[in-house]
PDB file of C-alpha atoms in Angstrom:
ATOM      1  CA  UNK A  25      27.736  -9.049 -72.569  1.00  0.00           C
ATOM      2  CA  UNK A  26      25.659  -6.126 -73.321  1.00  0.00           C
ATOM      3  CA  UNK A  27      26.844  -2.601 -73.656  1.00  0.00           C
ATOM      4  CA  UNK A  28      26.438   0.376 -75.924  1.00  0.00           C
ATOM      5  CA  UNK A  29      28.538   2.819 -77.868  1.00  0.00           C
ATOM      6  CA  UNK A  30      29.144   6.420 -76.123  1.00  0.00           C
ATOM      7  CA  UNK A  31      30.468   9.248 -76.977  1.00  0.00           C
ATOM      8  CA  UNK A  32      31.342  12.619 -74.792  1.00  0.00           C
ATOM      9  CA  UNK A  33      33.325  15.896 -75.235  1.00  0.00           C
ATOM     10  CA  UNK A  34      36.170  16.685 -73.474  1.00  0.00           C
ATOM     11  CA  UNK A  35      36.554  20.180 -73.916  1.00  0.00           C
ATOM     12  CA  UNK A  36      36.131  20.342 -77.805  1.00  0.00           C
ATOM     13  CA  UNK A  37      37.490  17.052 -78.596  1.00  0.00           C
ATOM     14  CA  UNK A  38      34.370  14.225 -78.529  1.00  0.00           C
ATOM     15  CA  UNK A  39      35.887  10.791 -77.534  1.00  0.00           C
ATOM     16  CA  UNK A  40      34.483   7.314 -78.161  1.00  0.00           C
ATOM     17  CA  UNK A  41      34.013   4.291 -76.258  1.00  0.00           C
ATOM     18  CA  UNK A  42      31.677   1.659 -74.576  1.00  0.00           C
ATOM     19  CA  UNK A  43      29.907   1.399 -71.416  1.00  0.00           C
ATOM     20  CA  UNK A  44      29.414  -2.050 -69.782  1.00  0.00           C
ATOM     21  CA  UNK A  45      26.150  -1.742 -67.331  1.00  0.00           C
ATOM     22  CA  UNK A  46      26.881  -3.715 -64.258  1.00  0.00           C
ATOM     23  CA  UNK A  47      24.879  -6.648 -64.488  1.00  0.00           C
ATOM     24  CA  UNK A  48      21.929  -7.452 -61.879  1.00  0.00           C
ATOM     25  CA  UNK A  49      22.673  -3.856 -60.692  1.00  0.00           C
ATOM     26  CA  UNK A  50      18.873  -2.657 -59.507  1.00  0.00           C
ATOM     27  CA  UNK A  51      20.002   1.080 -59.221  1.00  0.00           C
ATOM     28  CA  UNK A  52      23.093   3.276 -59.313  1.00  0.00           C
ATOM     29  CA  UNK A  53      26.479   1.248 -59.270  1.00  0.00           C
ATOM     30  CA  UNK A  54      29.942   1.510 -58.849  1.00  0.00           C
ATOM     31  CA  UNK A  55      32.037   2.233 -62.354  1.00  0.00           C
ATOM     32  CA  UNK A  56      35.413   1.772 -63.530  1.00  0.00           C
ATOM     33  CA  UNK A  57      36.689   4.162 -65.727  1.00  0.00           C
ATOM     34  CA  UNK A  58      39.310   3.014 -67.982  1.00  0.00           C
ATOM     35  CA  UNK A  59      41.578   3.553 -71.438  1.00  0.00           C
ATOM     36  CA  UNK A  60      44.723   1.867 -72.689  1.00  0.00           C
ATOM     37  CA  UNK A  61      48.300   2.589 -72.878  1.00  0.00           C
ATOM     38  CA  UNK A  62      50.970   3.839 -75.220  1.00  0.00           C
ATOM     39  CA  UNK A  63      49.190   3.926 -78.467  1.00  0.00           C
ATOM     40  CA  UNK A  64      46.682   1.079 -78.048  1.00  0.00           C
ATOM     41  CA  UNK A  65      42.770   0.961 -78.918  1.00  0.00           C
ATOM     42  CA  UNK A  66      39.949  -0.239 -77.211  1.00  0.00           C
ATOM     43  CA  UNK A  67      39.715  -3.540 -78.502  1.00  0.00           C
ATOM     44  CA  UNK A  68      43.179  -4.217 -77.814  1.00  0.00           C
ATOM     45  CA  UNK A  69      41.368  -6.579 -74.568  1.00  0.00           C
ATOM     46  CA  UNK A  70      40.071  -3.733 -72.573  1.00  0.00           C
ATOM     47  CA  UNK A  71      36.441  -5.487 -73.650  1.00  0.00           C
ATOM     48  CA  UNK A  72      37.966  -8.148 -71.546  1.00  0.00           C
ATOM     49  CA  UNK A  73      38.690  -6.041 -68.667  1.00  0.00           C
ATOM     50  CA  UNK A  74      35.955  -4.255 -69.328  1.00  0.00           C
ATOM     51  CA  UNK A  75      33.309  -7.817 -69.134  1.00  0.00           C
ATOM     52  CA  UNK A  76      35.014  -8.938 -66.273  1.00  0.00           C
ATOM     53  CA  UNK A  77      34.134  -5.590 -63.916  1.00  0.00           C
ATOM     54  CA  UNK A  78      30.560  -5.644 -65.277  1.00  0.00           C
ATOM     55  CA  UNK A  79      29.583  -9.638 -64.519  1.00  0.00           C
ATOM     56  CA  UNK A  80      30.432  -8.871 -60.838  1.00  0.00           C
ATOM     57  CA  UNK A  81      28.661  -5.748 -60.602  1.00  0.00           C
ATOM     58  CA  UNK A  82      30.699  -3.117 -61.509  1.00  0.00           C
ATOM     59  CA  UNK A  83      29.626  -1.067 -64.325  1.00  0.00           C
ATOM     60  CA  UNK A  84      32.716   0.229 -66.518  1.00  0.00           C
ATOM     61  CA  UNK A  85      33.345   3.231 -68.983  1.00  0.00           C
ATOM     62  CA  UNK A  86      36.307   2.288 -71.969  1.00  0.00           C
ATOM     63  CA  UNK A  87      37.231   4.724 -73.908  1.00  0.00           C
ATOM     64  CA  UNK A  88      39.655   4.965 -77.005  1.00  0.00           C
ATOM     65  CA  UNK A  89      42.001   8.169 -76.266  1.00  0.00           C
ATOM     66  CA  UNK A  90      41.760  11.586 -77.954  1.00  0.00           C
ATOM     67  CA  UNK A  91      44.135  11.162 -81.347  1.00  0.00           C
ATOM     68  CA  UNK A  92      43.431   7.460 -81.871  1.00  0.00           C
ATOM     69  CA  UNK A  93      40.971   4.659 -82.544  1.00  0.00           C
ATOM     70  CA  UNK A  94      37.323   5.923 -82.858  1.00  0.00           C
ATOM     71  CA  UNK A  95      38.202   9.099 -80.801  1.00  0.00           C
ATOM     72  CA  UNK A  96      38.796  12.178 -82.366  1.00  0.00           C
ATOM     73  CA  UNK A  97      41.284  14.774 -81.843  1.00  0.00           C
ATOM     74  CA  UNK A  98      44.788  16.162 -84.081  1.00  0.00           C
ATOM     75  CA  UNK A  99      47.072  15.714 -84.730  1.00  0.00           C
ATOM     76  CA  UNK A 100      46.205  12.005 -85.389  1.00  0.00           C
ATOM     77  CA  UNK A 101      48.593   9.204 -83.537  1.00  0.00           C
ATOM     78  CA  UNK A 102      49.808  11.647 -80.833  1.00  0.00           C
ATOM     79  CA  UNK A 103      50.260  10.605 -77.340  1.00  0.00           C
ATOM     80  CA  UNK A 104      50.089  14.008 -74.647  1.00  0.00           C
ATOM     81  CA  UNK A 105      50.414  12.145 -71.310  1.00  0.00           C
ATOM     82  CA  UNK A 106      48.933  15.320 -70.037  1.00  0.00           C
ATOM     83  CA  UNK A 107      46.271  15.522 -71.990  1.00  0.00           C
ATOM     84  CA  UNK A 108      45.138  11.959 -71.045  1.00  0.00           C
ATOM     85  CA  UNK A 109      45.210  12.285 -67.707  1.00  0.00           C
ATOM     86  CA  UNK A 110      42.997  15.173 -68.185  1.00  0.00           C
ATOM     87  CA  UNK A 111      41.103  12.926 -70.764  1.00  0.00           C
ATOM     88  CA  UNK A 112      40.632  10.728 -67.644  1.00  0.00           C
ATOM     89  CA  UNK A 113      39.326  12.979 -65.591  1.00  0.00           C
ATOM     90  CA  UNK A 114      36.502  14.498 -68.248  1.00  0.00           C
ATOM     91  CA  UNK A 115      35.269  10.741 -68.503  1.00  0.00           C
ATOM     92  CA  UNK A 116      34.566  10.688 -64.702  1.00  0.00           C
ATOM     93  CA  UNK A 117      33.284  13.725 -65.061  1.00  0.00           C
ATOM     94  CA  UNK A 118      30.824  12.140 -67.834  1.00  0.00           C
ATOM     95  CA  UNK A 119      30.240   8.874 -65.720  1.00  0.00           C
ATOM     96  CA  UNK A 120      28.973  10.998 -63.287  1.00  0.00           C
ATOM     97  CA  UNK A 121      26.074  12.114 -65.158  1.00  0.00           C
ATOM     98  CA  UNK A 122      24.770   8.711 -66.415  1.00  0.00           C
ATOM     99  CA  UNK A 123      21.840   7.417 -63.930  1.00  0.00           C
ATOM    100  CA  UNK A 124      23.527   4.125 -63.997  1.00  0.00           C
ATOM    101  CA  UNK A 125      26.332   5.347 -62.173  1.00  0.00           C
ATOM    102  CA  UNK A 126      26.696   6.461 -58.704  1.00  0.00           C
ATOM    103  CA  UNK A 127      28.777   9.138 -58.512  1.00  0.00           C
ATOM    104  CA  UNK A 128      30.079   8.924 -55.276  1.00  0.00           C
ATOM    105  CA  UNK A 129      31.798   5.312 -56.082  1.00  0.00           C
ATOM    106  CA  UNK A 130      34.275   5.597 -59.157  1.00  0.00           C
ATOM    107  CA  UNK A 131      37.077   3.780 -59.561  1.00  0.00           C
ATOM    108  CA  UNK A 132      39.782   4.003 -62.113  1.00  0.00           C
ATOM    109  CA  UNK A 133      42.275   1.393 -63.702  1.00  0.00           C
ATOM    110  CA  UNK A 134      44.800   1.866 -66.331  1.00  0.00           C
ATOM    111  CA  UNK A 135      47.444  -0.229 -67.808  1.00  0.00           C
ATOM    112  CA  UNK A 136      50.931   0.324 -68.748  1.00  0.00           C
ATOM    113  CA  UNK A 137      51.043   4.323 -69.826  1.00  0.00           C
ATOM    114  CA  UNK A 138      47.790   4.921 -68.618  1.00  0.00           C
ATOM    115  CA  UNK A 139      48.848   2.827 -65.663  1.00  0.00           C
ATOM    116  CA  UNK A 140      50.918   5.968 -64.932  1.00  0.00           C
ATOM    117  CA  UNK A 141      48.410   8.173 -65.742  1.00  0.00           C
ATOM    118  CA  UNK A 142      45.754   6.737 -63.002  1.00  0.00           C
ATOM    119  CA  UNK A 143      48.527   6.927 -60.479  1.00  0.00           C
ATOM    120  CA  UNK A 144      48.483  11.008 -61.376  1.00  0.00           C
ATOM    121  CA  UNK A 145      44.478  11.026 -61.510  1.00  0.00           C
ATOM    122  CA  UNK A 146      43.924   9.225 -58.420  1.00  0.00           C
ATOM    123  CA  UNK A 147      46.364  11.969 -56.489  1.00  0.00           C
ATOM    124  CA  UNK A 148      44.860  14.902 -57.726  1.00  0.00           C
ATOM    125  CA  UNK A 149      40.868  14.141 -58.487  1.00  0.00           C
ATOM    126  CA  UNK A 150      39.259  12.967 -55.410  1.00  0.00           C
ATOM    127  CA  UNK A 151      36.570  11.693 -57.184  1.00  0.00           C
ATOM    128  CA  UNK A 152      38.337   9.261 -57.781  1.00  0.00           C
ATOM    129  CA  UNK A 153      37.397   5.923 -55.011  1.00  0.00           C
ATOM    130  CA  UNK A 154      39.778   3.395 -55.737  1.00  0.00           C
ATOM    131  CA  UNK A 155      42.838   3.118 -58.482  1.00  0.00           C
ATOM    132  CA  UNK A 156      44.662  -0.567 -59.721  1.00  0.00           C
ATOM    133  CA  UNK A 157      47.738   0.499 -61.765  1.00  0.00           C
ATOM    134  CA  UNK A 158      48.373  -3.056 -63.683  1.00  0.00           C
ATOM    135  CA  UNK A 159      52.526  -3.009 -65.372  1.00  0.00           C
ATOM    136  CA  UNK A 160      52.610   1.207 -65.344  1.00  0.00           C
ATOM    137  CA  UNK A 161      55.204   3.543 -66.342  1.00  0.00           C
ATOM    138  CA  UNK A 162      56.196   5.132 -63.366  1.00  0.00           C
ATOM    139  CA  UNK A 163      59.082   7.311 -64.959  1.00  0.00           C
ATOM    140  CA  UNK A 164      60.175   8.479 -68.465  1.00  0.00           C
ATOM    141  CA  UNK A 165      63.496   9.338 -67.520  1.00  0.00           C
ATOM    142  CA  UNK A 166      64.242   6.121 -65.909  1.00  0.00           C
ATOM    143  CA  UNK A 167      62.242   3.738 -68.208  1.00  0.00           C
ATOM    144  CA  UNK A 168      64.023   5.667 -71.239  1.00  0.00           C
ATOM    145  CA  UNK A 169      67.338   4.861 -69.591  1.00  0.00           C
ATOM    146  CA  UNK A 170      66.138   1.115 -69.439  1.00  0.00           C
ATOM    147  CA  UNK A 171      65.213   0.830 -73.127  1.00  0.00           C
ATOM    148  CA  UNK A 172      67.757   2.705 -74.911  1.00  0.00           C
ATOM    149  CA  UNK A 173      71.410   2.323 -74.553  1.00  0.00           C
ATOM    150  CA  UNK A 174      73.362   5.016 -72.557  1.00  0.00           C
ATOM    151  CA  UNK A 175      75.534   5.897 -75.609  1.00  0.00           C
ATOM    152  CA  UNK A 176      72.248   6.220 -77.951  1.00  0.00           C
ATOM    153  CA  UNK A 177      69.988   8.811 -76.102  1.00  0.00           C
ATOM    154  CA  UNK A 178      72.050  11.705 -77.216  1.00  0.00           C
ATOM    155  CA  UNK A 179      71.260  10.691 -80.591  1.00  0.00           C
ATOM    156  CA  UNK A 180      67.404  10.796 -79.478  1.00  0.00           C
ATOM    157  CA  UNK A 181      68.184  14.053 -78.461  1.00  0.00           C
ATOM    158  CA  UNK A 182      69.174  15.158 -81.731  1.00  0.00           C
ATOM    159  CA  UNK A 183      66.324  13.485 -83.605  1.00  0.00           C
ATOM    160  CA  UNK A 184      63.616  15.432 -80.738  1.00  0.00           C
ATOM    161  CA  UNK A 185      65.655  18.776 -81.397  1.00  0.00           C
ATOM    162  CA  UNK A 186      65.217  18.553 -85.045  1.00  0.00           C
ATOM    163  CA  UNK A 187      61.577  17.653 -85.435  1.00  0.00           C
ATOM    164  CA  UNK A 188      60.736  20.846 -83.255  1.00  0.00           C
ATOM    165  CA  UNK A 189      62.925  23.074 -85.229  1.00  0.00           C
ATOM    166  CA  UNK A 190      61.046  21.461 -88.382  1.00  0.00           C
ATOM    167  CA  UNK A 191      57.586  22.118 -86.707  1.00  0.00           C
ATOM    168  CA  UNK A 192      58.628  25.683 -86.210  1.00  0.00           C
ATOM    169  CA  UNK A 193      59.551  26.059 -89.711  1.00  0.00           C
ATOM    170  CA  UNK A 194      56.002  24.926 -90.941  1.00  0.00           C
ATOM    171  CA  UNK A 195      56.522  20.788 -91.156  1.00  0.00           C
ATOM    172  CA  UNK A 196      53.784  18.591 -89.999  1.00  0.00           C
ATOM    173  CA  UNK A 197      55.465  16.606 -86.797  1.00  0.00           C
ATOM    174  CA  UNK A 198      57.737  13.588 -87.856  1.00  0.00           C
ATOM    175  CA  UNK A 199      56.315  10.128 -87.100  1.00  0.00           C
ATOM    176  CA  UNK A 200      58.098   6.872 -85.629  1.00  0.00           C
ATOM    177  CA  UNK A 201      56.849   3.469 -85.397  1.00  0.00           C
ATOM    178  CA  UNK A 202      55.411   2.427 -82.189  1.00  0.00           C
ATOM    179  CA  UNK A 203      56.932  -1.363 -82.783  1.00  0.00           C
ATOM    180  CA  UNK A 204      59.998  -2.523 -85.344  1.00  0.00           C
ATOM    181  CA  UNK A 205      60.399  -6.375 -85.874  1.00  0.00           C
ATOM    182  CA  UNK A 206      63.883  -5.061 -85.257  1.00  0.00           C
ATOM    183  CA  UNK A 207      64.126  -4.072 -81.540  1.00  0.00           C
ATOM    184  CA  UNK A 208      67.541  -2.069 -82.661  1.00  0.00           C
ATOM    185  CA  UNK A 209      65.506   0.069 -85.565  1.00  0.00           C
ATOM    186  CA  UNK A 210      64.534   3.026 -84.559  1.00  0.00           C
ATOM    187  CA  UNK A 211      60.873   2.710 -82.460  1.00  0.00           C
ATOM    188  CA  UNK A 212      58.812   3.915 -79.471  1.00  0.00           C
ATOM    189  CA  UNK A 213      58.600   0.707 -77.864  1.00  0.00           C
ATOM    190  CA  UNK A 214      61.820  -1.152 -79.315  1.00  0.00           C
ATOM    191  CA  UNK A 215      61.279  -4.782 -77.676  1.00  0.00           C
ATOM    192  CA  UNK A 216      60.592  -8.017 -79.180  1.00  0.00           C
ATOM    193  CA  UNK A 217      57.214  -8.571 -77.285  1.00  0.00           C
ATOM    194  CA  UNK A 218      55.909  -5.165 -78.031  1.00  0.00           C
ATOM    195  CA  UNK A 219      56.428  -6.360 -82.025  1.00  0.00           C
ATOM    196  CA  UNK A 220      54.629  -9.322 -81.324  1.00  0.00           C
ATOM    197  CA  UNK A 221      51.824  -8.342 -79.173  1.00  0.00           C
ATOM    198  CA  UNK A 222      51.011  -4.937 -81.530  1.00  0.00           C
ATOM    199  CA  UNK A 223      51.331  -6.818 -84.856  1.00  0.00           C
ATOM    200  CA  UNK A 224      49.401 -10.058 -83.663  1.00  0.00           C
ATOM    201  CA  UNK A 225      46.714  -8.529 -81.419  1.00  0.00           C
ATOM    202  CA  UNK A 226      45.731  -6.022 -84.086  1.00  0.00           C
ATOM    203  CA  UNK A 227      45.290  -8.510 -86.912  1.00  0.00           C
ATOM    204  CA  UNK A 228      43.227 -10.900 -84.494  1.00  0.00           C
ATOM    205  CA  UNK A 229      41.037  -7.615 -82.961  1.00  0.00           C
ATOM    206  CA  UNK A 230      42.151  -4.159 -83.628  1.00  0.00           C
ATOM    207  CA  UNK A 231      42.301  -3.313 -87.149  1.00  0.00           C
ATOM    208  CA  UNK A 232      42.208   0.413 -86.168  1.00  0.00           C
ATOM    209  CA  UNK A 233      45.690  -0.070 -84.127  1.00  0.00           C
ATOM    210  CA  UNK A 234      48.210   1.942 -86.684  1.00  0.00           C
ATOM    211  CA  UNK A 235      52.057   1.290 -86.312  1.00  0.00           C
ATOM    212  CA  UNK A 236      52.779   4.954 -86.023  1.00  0.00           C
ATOM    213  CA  UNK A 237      53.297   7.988 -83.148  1.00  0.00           C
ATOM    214  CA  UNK A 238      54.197  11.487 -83.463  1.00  0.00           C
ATOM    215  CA  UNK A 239      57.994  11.590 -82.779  1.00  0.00           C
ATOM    216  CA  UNK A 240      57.685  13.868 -80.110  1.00  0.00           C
ATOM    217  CA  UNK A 241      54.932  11.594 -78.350  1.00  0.00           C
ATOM    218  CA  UNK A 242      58.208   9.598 -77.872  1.00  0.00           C
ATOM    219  CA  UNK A 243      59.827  13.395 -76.221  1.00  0.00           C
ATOM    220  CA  UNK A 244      56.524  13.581 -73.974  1.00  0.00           C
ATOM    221  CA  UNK A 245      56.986   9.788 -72.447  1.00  0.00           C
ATOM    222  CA  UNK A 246      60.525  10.813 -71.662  1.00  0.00           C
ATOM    223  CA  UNK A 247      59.554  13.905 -69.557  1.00  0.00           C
ATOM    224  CA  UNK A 248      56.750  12.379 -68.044  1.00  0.00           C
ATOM    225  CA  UNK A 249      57.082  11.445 -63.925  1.00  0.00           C
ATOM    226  CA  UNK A 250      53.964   9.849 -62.486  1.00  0.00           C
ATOM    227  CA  UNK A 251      56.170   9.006 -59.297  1.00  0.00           C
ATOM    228  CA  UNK A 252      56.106  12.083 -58.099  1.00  0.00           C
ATOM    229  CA  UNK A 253      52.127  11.900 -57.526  1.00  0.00           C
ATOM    230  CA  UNK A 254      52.411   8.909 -55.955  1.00  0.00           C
ATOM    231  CA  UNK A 255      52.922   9.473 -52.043  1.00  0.00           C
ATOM    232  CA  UNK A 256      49.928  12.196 -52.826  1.00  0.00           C
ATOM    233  CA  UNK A 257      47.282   9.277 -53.720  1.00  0.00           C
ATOM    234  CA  UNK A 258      46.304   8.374 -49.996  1.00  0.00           C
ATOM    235  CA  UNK A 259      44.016   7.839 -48.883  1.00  0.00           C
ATOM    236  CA  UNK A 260      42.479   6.565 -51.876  1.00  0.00           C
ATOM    237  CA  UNK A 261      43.178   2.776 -52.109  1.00  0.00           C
ATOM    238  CA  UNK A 262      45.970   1.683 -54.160  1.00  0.00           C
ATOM    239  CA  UNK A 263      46.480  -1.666 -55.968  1.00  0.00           C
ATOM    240  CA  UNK A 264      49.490  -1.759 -58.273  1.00  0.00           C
ATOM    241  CA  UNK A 265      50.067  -4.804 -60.508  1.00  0.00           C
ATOM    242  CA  UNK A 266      53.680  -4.890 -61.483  1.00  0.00           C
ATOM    243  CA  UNK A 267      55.153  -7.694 -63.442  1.00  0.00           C
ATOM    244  CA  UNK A 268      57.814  -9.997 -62.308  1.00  0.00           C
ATOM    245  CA  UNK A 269      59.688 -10.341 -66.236  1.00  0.00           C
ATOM    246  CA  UNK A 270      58.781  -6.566 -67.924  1.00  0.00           C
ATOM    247  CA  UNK A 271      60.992  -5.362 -69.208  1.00  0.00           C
ATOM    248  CA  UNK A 272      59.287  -2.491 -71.139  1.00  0.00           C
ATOM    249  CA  UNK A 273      58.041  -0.715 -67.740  1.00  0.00           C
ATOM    250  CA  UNK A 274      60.711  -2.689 -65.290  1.00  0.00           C
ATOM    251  CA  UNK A 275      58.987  -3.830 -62.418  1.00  0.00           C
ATOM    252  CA  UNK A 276      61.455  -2.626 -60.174  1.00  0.00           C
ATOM    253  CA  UNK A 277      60.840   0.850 -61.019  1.00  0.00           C
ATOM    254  CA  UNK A 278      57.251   0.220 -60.260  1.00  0.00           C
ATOM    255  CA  UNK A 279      57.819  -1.335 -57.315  1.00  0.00           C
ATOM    256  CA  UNK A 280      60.203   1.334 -55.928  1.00  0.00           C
ATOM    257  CA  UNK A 281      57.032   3.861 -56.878  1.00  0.00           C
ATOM    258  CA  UNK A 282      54.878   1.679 -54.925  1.00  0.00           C
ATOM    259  CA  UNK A 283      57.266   1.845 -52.010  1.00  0.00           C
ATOM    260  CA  UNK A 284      56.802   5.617 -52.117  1.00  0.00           C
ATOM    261  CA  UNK A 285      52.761   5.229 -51.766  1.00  0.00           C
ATOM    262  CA  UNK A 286      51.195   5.454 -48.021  1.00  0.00           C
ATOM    263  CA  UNK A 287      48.630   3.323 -46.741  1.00  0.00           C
ATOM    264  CA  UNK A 288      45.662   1.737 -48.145  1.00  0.00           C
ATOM    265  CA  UNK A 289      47.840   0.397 -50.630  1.00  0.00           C
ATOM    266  CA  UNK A 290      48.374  -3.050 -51.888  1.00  0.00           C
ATOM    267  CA  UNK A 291      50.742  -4.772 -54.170  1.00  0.00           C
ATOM    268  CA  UNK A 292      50.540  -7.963 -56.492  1.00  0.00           C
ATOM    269  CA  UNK A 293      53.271  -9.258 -58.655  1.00  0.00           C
ATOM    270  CA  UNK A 294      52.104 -10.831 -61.793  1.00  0.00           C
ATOM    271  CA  UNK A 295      53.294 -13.571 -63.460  1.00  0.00           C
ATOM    272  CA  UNK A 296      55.262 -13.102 -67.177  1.00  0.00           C
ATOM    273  CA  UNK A 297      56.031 -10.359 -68.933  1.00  0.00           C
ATOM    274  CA  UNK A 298      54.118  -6.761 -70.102  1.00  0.00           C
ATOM    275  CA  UNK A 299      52.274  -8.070 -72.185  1.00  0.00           C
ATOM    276  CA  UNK A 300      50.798 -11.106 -70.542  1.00  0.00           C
ATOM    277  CA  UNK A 301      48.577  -9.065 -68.597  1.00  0.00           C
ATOM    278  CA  UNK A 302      45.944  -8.954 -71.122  1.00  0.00           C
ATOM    279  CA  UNK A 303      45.744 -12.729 -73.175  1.00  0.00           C
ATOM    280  CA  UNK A 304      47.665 -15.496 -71.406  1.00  0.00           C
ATOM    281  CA  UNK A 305      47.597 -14.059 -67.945  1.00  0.00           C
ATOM    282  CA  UNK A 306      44.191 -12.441 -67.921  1.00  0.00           C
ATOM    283  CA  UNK A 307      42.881 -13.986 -64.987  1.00  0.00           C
ATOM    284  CA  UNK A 308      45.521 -13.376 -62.862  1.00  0.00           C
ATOM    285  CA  UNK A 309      45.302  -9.949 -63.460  1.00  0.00           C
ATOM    286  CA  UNK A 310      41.665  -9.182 -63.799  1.00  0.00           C
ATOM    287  CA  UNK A 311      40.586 -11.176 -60.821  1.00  0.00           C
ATOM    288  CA  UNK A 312      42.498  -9.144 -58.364  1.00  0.00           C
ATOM    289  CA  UNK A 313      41.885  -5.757 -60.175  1.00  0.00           C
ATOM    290  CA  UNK A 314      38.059  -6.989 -59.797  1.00  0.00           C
ATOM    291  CA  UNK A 315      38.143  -7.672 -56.025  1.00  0.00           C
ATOM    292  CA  UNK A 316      40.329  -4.286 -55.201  1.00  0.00           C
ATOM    293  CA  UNK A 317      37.222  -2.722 -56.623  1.00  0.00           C
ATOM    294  CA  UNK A 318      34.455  -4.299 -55.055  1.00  0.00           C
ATOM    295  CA  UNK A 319      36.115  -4.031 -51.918  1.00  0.00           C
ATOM    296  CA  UNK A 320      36.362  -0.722 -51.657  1.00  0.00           C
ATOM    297  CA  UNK A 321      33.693   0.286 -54.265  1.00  0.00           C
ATOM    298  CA  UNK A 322      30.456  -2.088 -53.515  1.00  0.00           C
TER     299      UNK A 322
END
């Protein structure tokens, strides 16, 4: 599949990535914009994705997120939901100017945290043509709850309170590991699947994937509500790609945000768990993400 490095600045901060040309496109075509979730690189399978949306057509825009990968940005390993979605809405703004793209057809797609954050894009830029939302957070305050035990989160509390009153003092921000083989040590994303899929997909692909976030990246995911944008995304098409055994981003929460969307809006629960989204069920998810986008793109 051909495609070619990129690069763009999103105010001050250049960010890296790749852009698929849709193949047998004769002029301007319909893009995808894309980047991964909580801590993830590029070649963590959004090539996959990424090959998919181009053989039918669609040309598509992956980019590693400002902090990690091949992107730049400090501090290093520091996830600002806010920033991404902004992040998000720079690349469009870059897509726009490429003479491959048609400007007036861009889609979005994000998985998992930046499944959240295309939910908040797609109701505030109206750029923005279509949106599939494949196993997103929908809210830190509830998914926290779901991950951490009730008697715990004080104690996260504590550990948040003191790395800011460090920071003030001078300290660089305290790190966390994004995975633990132990999903009772101390982690962003403390479940057994997350371990496996981190550690195994970034030996086999990703040796830029680092086991490491700012602690208060971990602070910003809890305070972070893409439900409340949802009912705001119409009338831009909706396709949201929950899955039936998460239990990192529950698909019931997602499905109660989906509830809260308006019309055109469509909804297709995946097979598996978080993770298989991207290796073992791949074509169940990228087939339908592919179709929302040709429907309402080409």
């Amino acid at each position: 599949m051909d495609r070619r490095d990129v690069e763009f600045d999103a105010e001050g901060v250049t960010l890296r990535g790749w852009f698929y040309p849709a193949r047998g496109a004769s002029g301007a075509a319909p893009t995808v914009v894309m980047a991964h979730g909580f801590s993830a690189v590029k070649e963590m399978y959004l090539d996959s994705f990424a090959e998919v949306f181009a053989a039918a057509g669609l040309n598509a825009l992956v980019y590693d997120n400002r902090n990690f990968g091949a992107s730049d940005g400090q501090p290093r390993q520091e996830i600002d939901p806010w920033a991404q979605v902004r992040d998000y809405r720079h690349a469009i703004t870059y897509a726009s100017t490429l003479p491959e793209v048609d400007a007036t057809r861009i889609g979005i797609w994000g998985s998992s945290y930046s499944g959240g954050h295309v939910l908040v894009v797609a109701a505030i830029d109206r750029r923005v043509k279509a949106v599939v939302s494949q196993v997103p957070l929908v809210s830190g305050h509830d998914n926290l709850r779901a991950l951490v035990r009730a008697d715990l989160i004080a104690g996260f509390r504590g550990m948040f309170d003191s790395d800011r009153l460090a920071r003030y003092q001078g300290d660089p921000p305290a790190m966390v590991p994004v995975v633990d083989a132990d999903p009772t040590a101390p982690s962003a994303l403390p479940t057994a699947d997350s371990y496996t899929w981190f550690t195994e997909t970034a030996k086999l692909r990703a040796p830029s994937w680092r086991n490491e976030v700012t602690l208060r990246s971990v602070e910003m995911f809890t305070e972070y509500e893409p439900i409340t944008y949802v009912p705001y995304i119409s009338p831009t098409p909706l396709l949201m790609l929950p899955a039936r055994g998460d239990h990192l981003t529950p698909s019931e929460l997602a499905i109660a945000a989906y509830g809260k969307a308006n019309e055109p809006k469509k909804l297709s629960i995946l097979p598996g768990g978080h993770f298989d989204a991207y290796v073992d069920g791949f074509d169940v998810s990228s087939g339908p993400a592919r179709d929302w986008f040709l429907e309402h793109l080409a």
